[in-house]
mmCIF file of N, CA and C in Angstrom:
data_model
loop_
_atom_site.group_PDB
_atom_site.id
_atom_site.type_symbol
_atom_site.label_atom_id
_atom_site.label_comp_id
_atom_site.label_asym_id
_atom_site.label_seq_id
_atom_site.Cartn_x
_atom_site.Cartn_y
_atom_site.Cartn_z
ATOM 1 N N MET A 1 -8.532 28.571 45.673
ATOM 2 C CA MET A 1 -8.312 28.834 44.263
ATOM 3 C C MET A 1 -7.655 27.639 43.573
ATOM 4 N N GLY A 2 -6.778 26.928 44.274
ATOM 5 C CA GLY A 2 -6.097 25.770 43.704
ATOM 6 C C GLY A 2 -7.059 24.657 43.341
ATOM 7 N N THR A 3 -8.073 24.424 44.171
ATOM 8 C CA THR A 3 -9.053 23.377 43.898
ATOM 9 C C THR A 3 -9.849 23.704 42.644
ATOM 10 N N PHE A 4 -10.204 24.977 42.475
ATOM 11 C CA PHE A 4 -10.940 25.396 41.287
ATOM 12 C C PHE A 4 -10.105 25.161 40.035
ATOM 13 N N LEU A 5 -8.839 25.500 40.088
ATOM 14 C CA LEU A 5 -7.954 25.322 38.943
ATOM 15 C C LEU A 5 -7.840 23.844 38.570
ATOM 16 N N VAL A 6 -7.663 22.995 39.559
ATOM 17 C CA VAL A 6 -7.576 21.555 39.305
ATOM 18 C C VAL A 6 -8.874 21.052 38.683
ATOM 19 N N ALA A 7 -10.006 21.482 39.212
ATOM 20 C CA ALA A 7 -11.302 21.060 38.676
ATOM 21 C C ALA A 7 -11.479 21.544 37.238
ATOM 22 N N ALA A 8 -11.072 22.767 36.965
ATOM 23 C CA ALA A 8 -11.189 23.309 35.610
ATOM 24 C C ALA A 8 -10.302 22.540 34.634
ATOM 25 N N LEU A 9 -9.085 22.258 35.037
ATOM 26 C CA LEU A 9 -8.176 21.496 34.177
ATOM 27 C C LEU A 9 -8.693 20.083 33.940
ATOM 28 N N LEU A 10 -9.252 19.473 34.967
ATOM 29 C CA LEU A 10 -9.815 18.135 34.827
ATOM 30 C C LEU A 10 -10.990 18.152 33.851
ATOM 31 N N ALA A 11 -11.834 19.154 33.934
ATOM 32 C CA ALA A 11 -12.978 19.264 33.023
ATOM 33 C C ALA A 11 -12.510 19.425 31.581
ATOM 34 N N ILE A 12 -11.473 20.211 31.366
ATOM 35 C CA ILE A 12 -10.920 20.388 30.018
ATOM 36 C C ILE A 12 -10.357 19.070 29.507
ATOM 37 N N TRP A 13 -9.621 18.364 30.360
ATOM 38 C CA TRP A 13 -9.012 17.096 29.958
ATOM 39 C C TRP A 13 -10.083 16.069 29.605
ATOM 40 N N VAL A 14 -11.136 15.979 30.404
ATOM 41 C CA VAL A 14 -12.207 15.020 30.146
ATOM 42 C C VAL A 14 -12.897 15.348 28.831
ATOM 43 N N SER A 15 -13.182 16.612 28.566
ATOM 44 C CA SER A 15 -13.862 16.956 27.319
ATOM 45 C C SER A 15 -12.964 16.685 26.121
ATOM 46 N N ALA A 16 -11.667 16.862 26.257
ATOM 47 C CA ALA A 16 -10.740 16.571 25.160
ATOM 48 C C ALA A 16 -10.622 15.077 24.915
ATOM 49 N N ALA A 17 -10.811 14.280 25.942
ATOM 50 C CA ALA A 17 -10.660 12.829 25.824
ATOM 51 C C ALA A 17 -11.918 12.141 25.315
ATOM 52 N N LYS A 18 -13.012 12.874 25.201
ATOM 53 C CA LYS A 18 -14.259 12.280 24.727
ATOM 54 C C LYS A 18 -14.092 11.763 23.303
ATOM 55 N N ALA A 19 -14.963 10.875 22.940
ATOM 56 C CA ALA A 19 -14.946 10.326 21.588
ATOM 57 C C ALA A 19 -15.165 11.434 20.565
ATOM 58 N N ALA A 20 -14.588 11.255 19.404
ATOM 59 C CA ALA A 20 -14.760 12.216 18.320
ATOM 60 C C ALA A 20 -16.221 12.232 17.884
ATOM 61 N N ASP A 21 -16.666 13.378 17.396
ATOM 62 C CA ASP A 21 -18.030 13.495 16.891
ATOM 63 C C ASP A 21 -18.118 12.764 15.556
ATOM 64 N N ALA A 22 -18.679 11.589 15.576
ATOM 65 C CA ALA A 22 -18.751 10.750 14.380
ATOM 66 C C ALA A 22 -19.833 11.204 13.413
ATOM 67 N N SER A 23 -20.716 12.108 13.837
ATOM 68 C CA SER A 23 -21.802 12.532 12.965
ATOM 69 C C SER A 23 -21.296 13.336 11.775
ATOM 70 N N VAL A 24 -20.068 13.832 11.842
ATOM 71 C CA VAL A 24 -19.512 14.593 10.724
ATOM 72 C C VAL A 24 -18.935 13.669 9.656
ATOM 73 N N GLY A 25 -18.984 12.390 9.864
ATOM 74 C CA GLY A 25 -18.481 11.427 8.894
ATOM 75 C C GLY A 25 -17.174 10.814 9.339
ATOM 76 N N TRP A 26 -16.979 9.583 8.938
ATOM 77 C CA TRP A 26 -15.811 8.817 9.378
ATOM 78 C C TRP A 26 -14.757 8.698 8.295
ATOM 79 N N TYR A 27 -15.131 8.853 7.028
ATOM 80 C CA TYR A 27 -14.268 8.586 5.882
ATOM 81 C C TYR A 27 -14.815 9.381 4.705
ATOM 82 N N THR A 28 -14.070 9.428 3.608
ATOM 83 C CA THR A 28 -14.556 10.125 2.420
ATOM 84 C C THR A 28 -15.104 9.127 1.401
ATOM 85 N N LYS A 29 -15.861 9.664 0.474
ATOM 86 C CA LYS A 29 -16.424 8.852 -0.607
ATOM 87 C C LYS A 29 -15.301 8.182 -1.401
ATOM 88 N N ASP A 30 -14.247 8.933 -1.702
ATOM 89 C CA ASP A 30 -13.129 8.382 -2.474
ATOM 90 C C ASP A 30 -12.430 7.247 -1.731
ATOM 91 N N GLN A 31 -12.269 7.394 -0.425
ATOM 92 C CA GLN A 31 -11.645 6.325 0.359
ATOM 93 C C GLN A 31 -12.481 5.047 0.300
ATOM 94 N N ALA A 32 -13.783 5.175 0.456
ATOM 95 C CA ALA A 32 -14.656 3.996 0.434
ATOM 96 C C ALA A 32 -14.674 3.353 -0.946
ATOM 97 N N ARG A 33 -14.676 4.173 -1.987
ATOM 98 C CA ARG A 33 -14.680 3.641 -3.352
ATOM 99 C C ARG A 33 -13.396 2.853 -3.620
ATOM 100 N N ALA A 34 -12.260 3.427 -3.272
ATOM 101 C CA ALA A 34 -10.981 2.728 -3.446
ATOM 102 C C ALA A 34 -10.932 1.485 -2.559
ATOM 103 N N GLY A 35 -11.455 1.604 -1.347
ATOM 104 C CA GLY A 35 -11.455 0.492 -0.409
ATOM 105 C C GLY A 35 -12.263 -0.695 -0.883
ATOM 106 N N LYS A 36 -13.356 -0.432 -1.597
ATOM 107 C CA LYS A 36 -14.178 -1.535 -2.111
ATOM 108 C C LYS A 36 -13.367 -2.396 -3.071
ATOM 109 N N LYS A 37 -12.649 -1.761 -3.977
ATOM 110 C CA LYS A 37 -11.824 -2.505 -4.940
ATOM 111 C C LYS A 37 -10.750 -3.312 -4.215
ATOM 112 N N LEU A 38 -10.116 -2.692 -3.243
ATOM 113 C CA LEU A 38 -9.058 -3.370 -2.489
ATOM 114 C C LEU A 38 -9.624 -4.512 -1.644
ATOM 115 N N TYR A 39 -10.803 -4.301 -1.079
ATOM 116 C CA TYR A 39 -11.468 -5.346 -0.297
ATOM 117 C C TYR A 39 -11.741 -6.566 -1.176
ATOM 118 N N MET A 40 -12.244 -6.322 -2.379
ATOM 119 C CA MET A 40 -12.531 -7.422 -3.305
ATOM 120 C C MET A 40 -11.247 -8.192 -3.634
ATOM 121 N N GLN A 41 -10.168 -7.472 -3.749
ATOM 122 C CA GLN A 41 -8.887 -8.077 -4.116
ATOM 123 C C GLN A 41 -8.224 -8.826 -2.956
ATOM 124 N N HIS A 42 -8.257 -8.255 -1.751
ATOM 125 C CA HIS A 42 -7.464 -8.787 -0.642
ATOM 126 C C HIS A 42 -8.263 -9.475 0.470
ATOM 127 N N CYS A 43 -9.561 -9.214 0.569
ATOM 128 C CA CYS A 43 -10.297 -9.617 1.775
ATOM 129 C C CYS A 43 -11.476 -10.557 1.536
ATOM 130 N N LEU A 44 -12.102 -10.426 0.388
ATOM 131 C CA LEU A 44 -13.378 -11.104 0.141
ATOM 132 C C LEU A 44 -13.304 -12.620 0.288
ATOM 133 N N SER A 45 -12.187 -13.217 -0.047
ATOM 134 C CA SER A 45 -12.109 -14.680 0.013
ATOM 135 C C SER A 45 -12.286 -15.212 1.442
ATOM 136 N N CYS A 46 -11.901 -14.441 2.437
ATOM 137 C CA CYS A 46 -12.053 -14.870 3.840
ATOM 138 C C CYS A 46 -13.205 -14.170 4.562
ATOM 139 N N HIS A 47 -13.584 -12.988 4.091
ATOM 140 C CA HIS A 47 -14.597 -12.171 4.763
ATOM 141 C C HIS A 47 -15.718 -11.841 3.773
ATOM 142 N N PRO A 48 -16.687 -12.750 3.596
ATOM 143 C CA PRO A 48 -17.761 -12.546 2.619
ATOM 144 C C PRO A 48 -18.719 -11.423 3.026
ATOM 145 N N ALA A 49 -19.601 -11.090 2.103
ATOM 146 C CA ALA A 49 -20.608 -10.051 2.354
ATOM 147 C C ALA A 49 -21.346 -10.349 3.654
ATOM 148 N N GLY A 50 -21.591 -9.307 4.426
ATOM 149 C CA GLY A 50 -22.307 -9.449 5.686
ATOM 150 C C GLY A 50 -21.441 -9.823 6.872
ATOM 151 N N TYR A 51 -20.182 -10.085 6.640
ATOM 152 C CA TYR A 51 -19.273 -10.526 7.704
ATOM 153 C C TYR A 51 -19.106 -9.477 8.802
ATOM 154 N N PHE A 52 -19.012 -8.212 8.426
ATOM 155 C CA PHE A 52 -18.618 -7.201 9.398
ATOM 156 C C PHE A 52 -19.732 -6.654 10.276
ATOM 157 N N GLY A 53 -20.999 -6.894 9.947
ATOM 158 C CA GLY A 53 -22.078 -6.464 10.840
ATOM 159 C C GLY A 53 -21.904 -7.034 12.237
ATOM 160 N N PRO A 54 -21.798 -8.355 12.374
ATOM 161 C CA PRO A 54 -21.572 -8.953 13.698
ATOM 162 C C PRO A 54 -20.231 -8.561 14.321
ATOM 163 N N VAL A 55 -19.231 -8.368 13.491
ATOM 164 C CA VAL A 55 -17.916 -7.959 14.012
ATOM 165 C C VAL A 55 -18.038 -6.617 14.718
ATOM 166 N N PHE A 56 -18.732 -5.680 14.090
ATOM 167 C CA PHE A 56 -18.856 -4.355 14.698
ATOM 168 C C PHE A 56 -19.698 -4.396 15.966
ATOM 169 N N LYS A 57 -20.667 -5.290 16.029
ATOM 170 C CA LYS A 57 -21.433 -5.436 17.275
ATOM 171 C C LYS A 57 -20.520 -5.913 18.397
ATOM 172 N N ALA A 58 -19.627 -6.823 18.086
ATOM 173 C CA ALA A 58 -18.693 -7.339 19.097
ATOM 174 C C ALA A 58 -17.678 -6.283 19.534
ATOM 175 N N TRP A 59 -17.375 -5.338 18.656
ATOM 176 C CA TRP A 59 -16.398 -4.291 18.963
ATOM 177 C C TRP A 59 -17.054 -3.022 19.524
ATOM 178 N N LYS A 60 -18.340 -3.036 19.752
ATOM 179 C CA LYS A 60 -19.048 -1.843 20.244
ATOM 180 C C LYS A 60 -18.365 -1.303 21.498
ATOM 181 N N GLY A 61 -18.135 0.008 21.488
ATOM 182 C CA GLY A 61 -17.500 0.673 22.617
ATOM 183 C C GLY A 61 -15.981 0.715 22.533
ATOM 184 N N GLU A 62 -15.417 0.007 21.573
ATOM 185 C CA GLU A 62 -13.957 0.002 21.397
ATOM 186 C C GLU A 62 -13.542 1.102 20.428
ATOM 187 N N ARG A 63 -12.325 1.505 20.519
ATOM 188 C CA ARG A 63 -11.789 2.520 19.610
ATOM 189 C C ARG A 63 -11.567 1.909 18.226
ATOM 190 N N LEU A 64 -11.897 2.679 17.203
ATOM 191 C CA LEU A 64 -11.668 2.237 15.834
ATOM 192 C C LEU A 64 -10.185 1.968 15.608
ATOM 193 N N ALA A 65 -9.333 2.715 16.268
ATOM 194 C CA ALA A 65 -7.887 2.525 16.135
ATOM 195 C C ALA A 65 -7.471 1.112 16.536
ATOM 196 N N SER A 66 -8.145 0.525 17.496
ATOM 197 C CA SER A 66 -7.820 -0.845 17.915
ATOM 198 C C SER A 66 -8.151 -1.844 16.813
ATOM 199 N N LEU A 67 -9.292 -1.669 16.168
ATOM 200 C CA LEU A 67 -9.662 -2.542 15.054
ATOM 201 C C LEU A 67 -8.681 -2.367 13.903
ATOM 202 N N TYR A 68 -8.321 -1.122 13.622
ATOM 203 C CA TYR A 68 -7.349 -0.849 12.558
ATOM 204 C C TYR A 68 -6.029 -1.571 12.842
ATOM 205 N N THR A 69 -5.581 -1.548 14.072
ATOM 206 C CA THR A 69 -4.329 -2.214 14.439
ATOM 207 C C THR A 69 -4.422 -3.716 14.199
ATOM 208 N N VAL A 70 -5.544 -4.315 14.571
ATOM 209 C CA VAL A 70 -5.737 -5.749 14.332
ATOM 210 C C VAL A 70 -5.653 -6.040 12.832
ATOM 211 N N MET A 71 -6.302 -5.199 12.032
ATOM 212 C CA MET A 71 -6.262 -5.385 10.583
ATOM 213 C C MET A 71 -4.846 -5.217 10.042
ATOM 214 N N ALA A 72 -4.203 -4.108 10.413
ATOM 215 C CA ALA A 72 -2.900 -3.758 9.849
ATOM 216 C C ALA A 72 -1.783 -4.695 10.290
ATOM 217 N N GLU A 73 -1.958 -5.345 11.427
ATOM 218 C CA GLU A 73 -0.913 -6.248 11.908
ATOM 219 C C GLU A 73 -1.229 -7.721 11.646
ATOM 220 N N GLY A 74 -2.506 -8.050 11.403
ATOM 221 C CA GLY A 74 -2.872 -9.452 11.292
ATOM 222 C C GLY A 74 -3.481 -9.899 9.981
ATOM 223 N N MET A 75 -3.704 -8.973 9.066
ATOM 224 C CA MET A 75 -4.346 -9.317 7.801
ATOM 225 C C MET A 75 -3.439 -8.909 6.641
ATOM 226 N N PRO A 76 -3.584 -9.545 5.505
ATOM 227 C CA PRO A 76 -4.346 -10.771 5.309
ATOM 228 C C PRO A 76 -3.652 -11.956 5.964
ATOM 229 N N GLU A 77 -4.401 -12.988 6.188
ATOM 230 C CA GLU A 77 -3.867 -14.148 6.895
ATOM 231 C C GLU A 77 -2.626 -14.718 6.204
ATOM 232 N N SER A 78 -2.596 -14.646 4.883
ATOM 233 C CA SER A 78 -1.460 -15.186 4.131
ATOM 234 C C SER A 78 -0.223 -14.290 4.176
ATOM 235 N N ASN A 79 -0.398 -13.034 4.605
ATOM 236 C CA ASN A 79 0.705 -12.074 4.645
ATOM 237 C C ASN A 79 0.399 -10.993 5.684
ATOM 238 N N PRO A 80 0.324 -11.353 6.972
ATOM 239 C CA PRO A 80 -0.069 -10.386 8.005
ATOM 240 C C PRO A 80 0.783 -9.119 7.985
ATOM 241 N N GLY A 81 0.096 -7.980 7.912
ATOM 242 C CA GLY A 81 0.782 -6.693 7.912
ATOM 243 C C GLY A 81 1.511 -6.385 6.626
ATOM 244 N N GLY A 82 1.294 -7.184 5.596
ATOM 245 C CA GLY A 82 2.070 -7.056 4.371
ATOM 246 C C GLY A 82 1.564 -6.047 3.364
ATOM 247 N N LEU A 83 0.451 -5.411 3.635
ATOM 248 C CA LEU A 83 -0.083 -4.418 2.710
ATOM 249 C C LEU A 83 0.332 -3.019 3.147
ATOM 250 N N ASP A 84 0.277 -2.098 2.219
ATOM 251 C CA ASP A 84 0.571 -0.700 2.515
ATOM 252 C C ASP A 84 -0.466 -0.155 3.503
ATOM 253 N N ARG A 85 -0.057 0.727 4.385
ATOM 254 C CA ARG A 85 -0.981 1.296 5.390
ATOM 255 C C ARG A 85 -2.184 1.967 4.737
ATOM 256 N N GLU A 86 -1.972 2.583 3.588
ATOM 257 C CA GLU A 86 -3.081 3.236 2.890
ATOM 258 C C GLU A 86 -4.119 2.205 2.432
ATOM 259 N N VAL A 87 -3.674 1.017 2.075
ATOM 260 C CA VAL A 87 -4.606 -0.052 1.690
ATOM 261 C C VAL A 87 -5.502 -0.398 2.876
ATOM 262 N N TYR A 88 -4.906 -0.574 4.048
ATOM 263 C CA TYR A 88 -5.706 -0.882 5.242
ATOM 264 C C TYR A 88 -6.693 0.247 5.542
ATOM 265 N N THR A 89 -6.255 1.485 5.369
ATOM 266 C CA THR A 89 -7.120 2.635 5.636
ATOM 267 C C THR A 89 -8.311 2.646 4.687
ATOM 268 N N GLN A 90 -8.050 2.441 3.410
ATOM 269 C CA GLN A 90 -9.134 2.462 2.429
ATOM 270 C C GLN A 90 -10.080 1.272 2.611
ATOM 271 N N VAL A 91 -9.533 0.118 2.922
ATOM 272 C CA VAL A 91 -10.385 -1.047 3.189
ATOM 273 C C VAL A 91 -11.272 -0.774 4.403
ATOM 274 N N LEU A 92 -10.704 -0.190 5.443
ATOM 275 C CA LEU A 92 -11.502 0.131 6.626
ATOM 276 C C LEU A 92 -12.591 1.144 6.285
ATOM 277 N N ALA A 93 -12.290 2.116 5.429
ATOM 278 C CA ALA A 93 -13.310 3.082 5.001
ATOM 279 C C ALA A 93 -14.458 2.360 4.299
ATOM 280 N N TYR A 94 -14.136 1.423 3.436
ATOM 281 C CA TYR A 94 -15.181 0.650 2.754
ATOM 282 C C TYR A 94 -16.006 -0.160 3.758
ATOM 283 N N ILE A 95 -15.348 -0.779 4.700
ATOM 284 C CA ILE A 95 -16.062 -1.568 5.712
ATOM 285 C C ILE A 95 -17.004 -0.665 6.510
ATOM 286 N N LEU A 96 -16.528 0.518 6.884
ATOM 287 C CA LEU A 96 -17.373 1.470 7.610
ATOM 288 C C LEU A 96 -18.605 1.826 6.782
ATOM 289 N N LYS A 97 -18.406 2.073 5.493
ATOM 290 C CA LYS A 97 -19.536 2.369 4.608
ATOM 291 C C LYS A 97 -20.489 1.177 4.566
ATOM 292 N N ASP A 98 -19.936 -0.008 4.424
ATOM 293 C CA ASP A 98 -20.736 -1.226 4.291
ATOM 294 C C ASP A 98 -21.614 -1.491 5.516
ATOM 295 N N VAL A 99 -21.126 -1.144 6.692
ATOM 296 C CA VAL A 99 -21.917 -1.393 7.904
ATOM 297 C C VAL A 99 -22.741 -0.180 8.334
ATOM 298 N N GLY A 100 -22.718 0.887 7.515
ATOM 299 C CA GLY A 100 -23.644 1.991 7.738
ATOM 300 C C GLY A 100 -23.123 3.237 8.422
ATOM 301 N N TYR A 101 -21.821 3.379 8.557
ATOM 302 C CA TYR A 101 -21.281 4.597 9.160
ATOM 303 C C TYR A 101 -21.286 5.714 8.120
ATOM 304 N N PRO A 102 -21.522 6.961 8.552
ATOM 305 C CA PRO A 102 -21.641 8.060 7.595
ATOM 306 C C PRO A 102 -20.296 8.488 7.010
ATOM 307 N N ARG A 103 -20.358 8.898 5.751
ATOM 308 C CA ARG A 103 -19.157 9.470 5.140
ATOM 309 C C ARG A 103 -19.192 10.978 5.339
ATOM 310 N N GLY A 104 -18.053 11.601 5.136
ATOM 311 C CA GLY A 104 -17.969 13.041 5.300
ATOM 312 C C GLY A 104 -16.881 13.621 4.431
ATOM 313 N N GLU A 105 -16.456 14.804 4.786
ATOM 314 C CA GLU A 105 -15.422 15.502 4.024
ATOM 315 C C GLU A 105 -14.023 15.207 4.551
ATOM 316 N N GLN A 106 -13.928 14.819 5.813
ATOM 317 C CA GLN A 106 -12.622 14.534 6.408
ATOM 318 C C GLN A 106 -12.233 13.091 6.129
ATOM 319 N N PRO A 107 -11.016 12.884 5.628
ATOM 320 C CA PRO A 107 -10.589 11.504 5.391
ATOM 321 C C PRO A 107 -10.297 10.770 6.694
ATOM 322 N N LEU A 108 -10.405 9.477 6.622
ATOM 323 C CA LEU A 108 -9.984 8.609 7.712
ATOM 324 C C LEU A 108 -8.459 8.653 7.722
ATOM 325 N N GLU A 109 -7.874 9.066 8.837
ATOM 326 C CA GLU A 109 -6.422 9.218 8.920
ATOM 327 C C GLU A 109 -5.894 8.540 10.177
ATOM 328 N N PRO A 110 -5.498 7.272 10.060
ATOM 329 C CA PRO A 110 -4.942 6.585 11.230
ATOM 330 C C PRO A 110 -3.792 7.371 11.845
ATOM 331 N N GLY A 111 -3.816 7.451 13.153
ATOM 332 C CA GLY A 111 -2.791 8.185 13.879
ATOM 333 C C GLY A 111 -3.180 9.614 14.212
ATOM 334 N N SER A 112 -4.180 10.162 13.505
ATOM 335 C CA SER A 112 -4.604 11.532 13.803
ATOM 336 C C SER A 112 -5.348 11.563 15.136
ATOM 337 N N ASP A 113 -5.397 12.724 15.746
ATOM 338 C CA ASP A 113 -6.125 12.865 17.012
ATOM 339 C C ASP A 113 -7.580 12.434 16.851
ATOM 340 N N ARG A 114 -8.204 12.868 15.775
ATOM 341 C CA ARG A 114 -9.610 12.528 15.533
ATOM 342 C C ARG A 114 -9.781 11.012 15.414
ATOM 343 N N PHE A 115 -8.925 10.379 14.642
ATOM 344 C CA PHE A 115 -9.005 8.928 14.450
ATOM 345 C C PHE A 115 -8.874 8.200 15.780
ATOM 346 N N MET A 116 -7.963 8.655 16.606
ATOM 347 C CA MET A 116 -7.713 7.988 17.881
ATOM 348 C C MET A 116 -8.913 8.083 18.826
ATOM 349 N N ARG A 117 -9.830 9.030 18.562
ATOM 350 C CA ARG A 117 -10.997 9.203 19.425
ATOM 351 C C ARG A 117 -12.272 8.565 18.869
ATOM 352 N N LEU A 118 -12.231 8.048 17.644
ATOM 353 C CA LEU A 118 -13.429 7.423 17.077
ATOM 354 C C LEU A 118 -13.737 6.123 17.807
ATOM 355 N N VAL A 119 -14.979 5.986 18.228
ATOM 356 C CA VAL A 119 -15.416 4.814 18.987
ATOM 357 C C VAL A 119 -16.498 4.089 18.188
ATOM 358 N N ILE A 120 -16.363 2.785 18.069
ATOM 359 C CA ILE A 120 -17.337 1.971 17.348
ATOM 360 C C ILE A 120 -18.647 1.969 18.133
ATOM 361 N N GLU A 121 -19.720 2.276 17.444
ATOM 362 C CA GLU A 121 -21.044 2.400 18.077
ATOM 363 C C GLU A 121 -21.898 1.187 17.816
#
């Protein structure tokens, strides 16, 4: 009976650790709209149109949270980590829209369980 219990608990843990279902959307329309304006203001001078397609290919299989951390701690180059966390979130939502990820009803929320399970495809 003990082996069955361990196997059952392991199966539950593995299913909980799986990547979040990204088909329900990664960000909201409002987040992407706000993010576009912020991107133009804070990011465009270093990251022109088309920049993030290859970036996302290089990050394939990585957690979105890891990319967010790189952004939030290292950007903009002139003031690393100097923007409000919500600015980074909205900019990331715009970038996701720009590279073709689906929007949905749930907002992108760094630190949430769902966010921590999103994997770049």
